[in-house]
Amino acid sequence: MMSAERLKPHPATVAEYLEKYGFTIPIQKDREVDVDRAIQTPGSFYNMGKGGSVTVIDPDRGKVYFFYAG
């Protein structure tokens, strides 16, 4: 039987989602920080759309982020 190494729990990031197919989709660093903050803040929420799109709503800051990795 093969042993699988488990990843340590960590906060979700937009980079992980955008790199899920093995290549990097670059975004501006300040935008990445803002989206990660929204993803990791209680009260924010997201919706996964068809074809790999994600919309993140950050009500505390009045922001909506849309990204696509499909």
CSV table of C-alpha atoms in Angstrom, one decimal, residues 4-10 16:
chain,number,residue,atom,x,y,z
A,4,ALA,CA,0.2,9.6,0.8
A,5,GLU,CA,1.6,12.7,2.4
A,6,ARG,CA,-1.2,15.0,3.6
A,7,LEU,CA,-0.8,18.7,3.1
A,8,LYS,CA,-0.8,20.9,6.1
A,9,PRO,CA,-4.0,22.9,6.5
A,10,HIS,CA,-3.5,26.5,5.3
A,16,GLU,CA,-3.7,28.1,-5.8
